[in-house]
PDB file of C-alpha atoms in Angstrom:
ATOM      1  CA  GLN A   1      25.734  20.037   8.997  1.00  0.00           C
ATOM      2  CA  VAL A   2      23.579  17.238   8.079  1.00  0.00           C
ATOM      3  CA  GLN A   3      20.357  16.201  10.029  1.00  0.00           C
ATOM      4  CA  LEU A   4      17.866  13.783   9.283  1.00  0.00           C
ATOM      5  CA  VAL A   5      15.137  13.127  11.521  1.00  0.00           C
ATOM      6  CA  GLU A   6      12.293  10.657  11.194  1.00  0.00           C
ATOM      7  CA  SER A   7       9.022  11.004  12.682  1.00  0.00           C
ATOM      8  CA  GLY A   8       5.687   8.511  12.299  1.00  0.00           C
ATOM      9  CA  GLY A   9       6.373   5.399  13.263  1.00  0.00           C
ATOM     10  CA  GLY A  10       3.470   3.968  15.689  1.00  0.00           C
ATOM     11  CA  LEU A  11       1.782   0.318  16.283  1.00  0.00           C
ATOM     12  CA  VAL A  12      -1.163  -0.558  13.844  1.00  0.00           C
ATOM     13  CA  GLN A  13      -2.926  -3.916  12.630  1.00  0.00           C
ATOM     14  CA  ALA A  14      -1.959  -5.583   9.973  1.00  0.00           C
ATOM     15  CA  GLY A  15      -3.542  -5.031   6.814  1.00  0.00           C
ATOM     16  CA  GLY A  16      -3.282  -1.243   8.296  1.00  0.00           C
ATOM     17  CA  SER A  17      -1.391   1.915   7.152  1.00  0.00           C
ATOM     18  CA  LEU A  18       1.142   4.119   8.136  1.00  0.00           C
ATOM     19  CA  ARG A  19       3.260   7.011   6.931  1.00  0.00           C
ATOM     20  CA  VAL A  20       6.897   7.771   8.184  1.00  0.00           C
ATOM     21  CA  SER A  21       8.106  11.195   7.515  1.00  0.00           C
ATOM     22  CA  CYS A  22      12.286  12.558   7.298  1.00  0.00           C
ATOM     23  CA  ALA A  23      12.932  15.856   7.310  1.00  0.00           C
ATOM     24  CA  ALA A  24      16.188  16.688   6.702  1.00  0.00           C
ATOM     25  CA  SER A  25      18.527  19.438   7.098  1.00  0.00           C
ATOM     26  CA  GLY A  26      21.689  20.489   5.598  1.00  0.00           C
ATOM     27  CA  PHE A  27      21.225  19.609   1.871  1.00  0.00           C
ATOM     28  CA  ARG A  28      18.274  19.263  -0.415  1.00  0.00           C
ATOM     29  CA  VAL A  29      16.814  15.867  -0.608  1.00  0.00           C
ATOM     30  CA  SER A  30      15.944  17.426  -4.347  1.00  0.00           C
ATOM     31  CA  ASP A  31      19.724  17.002  -4.980  1.00  0.00           C
ATOM     32  CA  GLU A  32      20.163  13.131  -3.488  1.00  0.00           C
ATOM     33  CA  ILE A  33      18.899  10.040  -4.346  1.00  0.00           C
ATOM     34  CA  MET A  34      16.995   9.194  -1.367  1.00  0.00           C
ATOM     35  CA  ALA A  35      16.066   6.086   0.458  1.00  0.00           C
ATOM     36  CA  TRP A  36      14.319   4.236   3.070  1.00  0.00           C
ATOM     37  CA  TYR A  37      16.353   2.036   5.089  1.00  0.00           C
ATOM     38  CA  ARG A  38      14.530  -0.515   8.196  1.00  0.00           C
ATOM     39  CA  GLN A  39      16.418  -3.052  10.456  1.00  0.00           C
ATOM     40  CA  ALA A  40      14.736  -5.544  12.063  1.00  0.00           C
ATOM     41  CA  PRO A  41      15.952  -6.696  15.619  1.00  0.00           C
ATOM     42  CA  GLY A  42      18.605  -8.968  14.659  1.00  0.00           C
ATOM     43  CA  GLU A  43      19.413  -8.649  11.617  1.00  0.00           C
ATOM     44  CA  GLN A  44      21.206  -6.161   9.029  1.00  0.00           C
ATOM     45  CA  ARG A  45      19.621  -2.753   7.631  1.00  0.00           C
ATOM     46  CA  GLU A  46      18.319  -3.403   4.586  1.00  0.00           C
ATOM     47  CA  LEU A  47      17.005  -0.711   1.547  1.00  0.00           C
ATOM     48  CA  VAL A  48      13.243  -0.557   1.248  1.00  0.00           C
ATOM     49  CA  ALA A  49      12.798   2.290  -1.247  1.00  0.00           C
ATOM     50  CA  SER A  50      14.746   5.212  -3.660  1.00  0.00           C
ATOM     51  CA  LEU A  51      13.683   8.075  -5.555  1.00  0.00           C
ATOM     52  CA  THR A  52      15.963   9.685  -7.184  1.00  0.00           C
ATOM     53  CA  THR A  53      16.293  13.135  -8.429  1.00  0.00           C
ATOM     54  CA  ILE A  54      14.285  12.574 -11.674  1.00  0.00           C
ATOM     55  CA  ASP A  55      11.782  10.359  -9.488  1.00  0.00           C
ATOM     56  CA  THR A  56      11.984   7.882 -10.453  1.00  0.00           C
ATOM     57  CA  THR A  57      11.439   4.957  -7.923  1.00  0.00           C
ATOM     58  CA  GLY A  58      12.725   1.589  -6.869  1.00  0.00           C
ATOM     59  CA  TYR A  59      11.534  -0.870  -3.597  1.00  0.00           C
ATOM     60  CA  ALA A  60      12.464  -3.725  -2.638  1.00  0.00           C
ATOM     61  CA  SER A  61      10.750  -6.868  -3.509  1.00  0.00           C
ATOM     62  CA  SER A  62       9.158  -7.659  -0.566  1.00  0.00           C
ATOM     63  CA  VAL A  63       7.454  -4.046  -0.452  1.00  0.00           C
ATOM     64  CA  LYS A  64       6.719  -3.195  -3.920  1.00  0.00           C
ATOM     65  CA  GLY A  65       3.086  -2.573  -4.819  1.00  0.00           C
ATOM     66  CA  ARG A  66       2.307  -1.754  -0.697  1.00  0.00           C
ATOM     67  CA  PHE A  67       4.995   1.430   0.079  1.00  0.00           C
ATOM     68  CA  SER A  68       5.449   3.933  -1.682  1.00  0.00           C
ATOM     69  CA  ILE A  69       8.406   6.711  -1.787  1.00  0.00           C
ATOM     70  CA  SER A  70       7.651  10.139  -2.285  1.00  0.00           C
ATOM     71  CA  ARG A  71       9.007  14.048  -1.657  1.00  0.00           C
ATOM     72  CA  ASP A  72       8.502  17.377  -1.242  1.00  0.00           C
ATOM     73  CA  ASN A  73      11.245  19.566  -2.308  1.00  0.00           C
ATOM     74  CA  ALA A  74       9.750  22.754   0.038  1.00  0.00           C
ATOM     75  CA  LYS A  75       9.837  21.060   3.270  1.00  0.00           C
ATOM     76  CA  ASN A  76      12.742  19.368   2.823  1.00  0.00           C
ATOM     77  CA  THR A  77      11.134  16.071   3.507  1.00  0.00           C
ATOM     78  CA  VAL A  78      11.010  12.709   2.203  1.00  0.00           C
ATOM     79  CA  TYR A  79       8.401   9.940   2.966  1.00  0.00           C
ATOM     80  CA  LEU A  80       7.414   6.226   2.918  1.00  0.00           C
ATOM     81  CA  GLN A  81       3.822   5.630   2.618  1.00  0.00           C
ATOM     82  CA  MET A  82       3.051   2.092   4.085  1.00  0.00           C
ATOM     83  CA  ASN A  83      -0.548   0.394   2.886  1.00  0.00           C
ATOM     84  CA  SER A  84      -1.327  -3.751   3.273  1.00  0.00           C
ATOM     85  CA  LEU A  85       1.024  -3.796   6.549  1.00  0.00           C
ATOM     86  CA  LYS A  86       2.744  -6.973   7.708  1.00  0.00           C
ATOM     87  CA  PRO A  87       4.132  -8.427  10.920  1.00  0.00           C
ATOM     88  CA  GLU A  88       6.890  -8.404   9.029  1.00  0.00           C
ATOM     89  CA  ASP A  89       7.408  -4.942   7.769  1.00  0.00           C
ATOM     90  CA  THR A  90       7.888  -4.909  12.230  1.00  0.00           C
ATOM     91  CA  ALA A  91      11.664  -2.758  11.668  1.00  0.00           C
ATOM     92  CA  VAL A  92      13.062   0.424  13.031  1.00  0.00           C
ATOM     93  CA  TYR A  93      12.599   2.330   9.434  1.00  0.00           C
ATOM     94  CA  TYR A  94      15.477   5.197   8.637  1.00  0.00           C
ATOM     95  CA  CYS A  95      16.245   7.681   5.776  1.00  0.00           C
ATOM     96  CA  ASN A  96      19.572   8.609   3.885  1.00  0.00           C
ATOM     97  CA  ARG A  97      21.159   9.154   0.468  1.00  0.00           C
ATOM     98  CA  LEU A  98      21.368   6.394  -1.103  1.00  0.00           C
ATOM     99  CA  TRP A  99      25.718   6.288  -1.368  1.00  0.00           C
ATOM    100  CA  PRO A 100      27.257   7.157   0.483  1.00  0.00           C
ATOM    101  CA  ASN A 101      25.067   7.834   3.438  1.00  0.00           C
ATOM    102  CA  TYR A 102      25.337  10.281   5.644  1.00  0.00           C
ATOM    103  CA  GLY A 103      25.135   9.785   9.544  1.00  0.00           C
ATOM    104  CA  TRP A 104      21.955   7.998  10.291  1.00  0.00           C
ATOM    105  CA  GLY A 105      18.665   9.969  12.879  1.00  0.00           C
ATOM    106  CA  GLN A 106      16.927   7.649  15.075  1.00  0.00           C
ATOM    107  CA  GLY A 107      14.678   6.247  13.473  1.00  0.00           C
ATOM    108  CA  ALA A 108      11.175   5.426  13.364  1.00  0.00           C
ATOM    109  CA  GLN A 109       9.775   2.354  14.953  1.00  0.00           C
ATOM    110  CA  VAL A 110       7.210   0.467  13.364  1.00  0.00           C
ATOM    111  CA  THR A 111       5.547  -2.486  14.683  1.00  0.00           C
ATOM    112  CA  VAL A 112       2.558  -4.313  12.799  1.00  0.00           C
ATOM    113  CA  SER A 113       0.804  -6.831  14.904  1.00  0.00           C
ATOM    114  CA  SER A 114      -0.901 -10.081  13.285  1.00  0.00           C
TER     115      SER A 114
END
């Protein structure tokens, strides 16, 4: 059974850094194109970053140069390192297979204060 468990969110001041993690079970993250999404209050969920099976990365223009997606195959975990955070990065962050999505985890709340 597939399970995605996000962790590592929190409250940080603008300009700070956070790393969120996503522990996966029921499949291997190395076999899938993995992605991080986020959903701000009142907004639709949006794609933030992706990582292919051959380590090619892609980023939304709003986070390019500030965020970095990676994975640890031994831990079956995907990470999102977020630097130079802005208040507009405030959202719940979710990881998932790019497409088709598995069931969603609970997400990790990231709040950036100005």
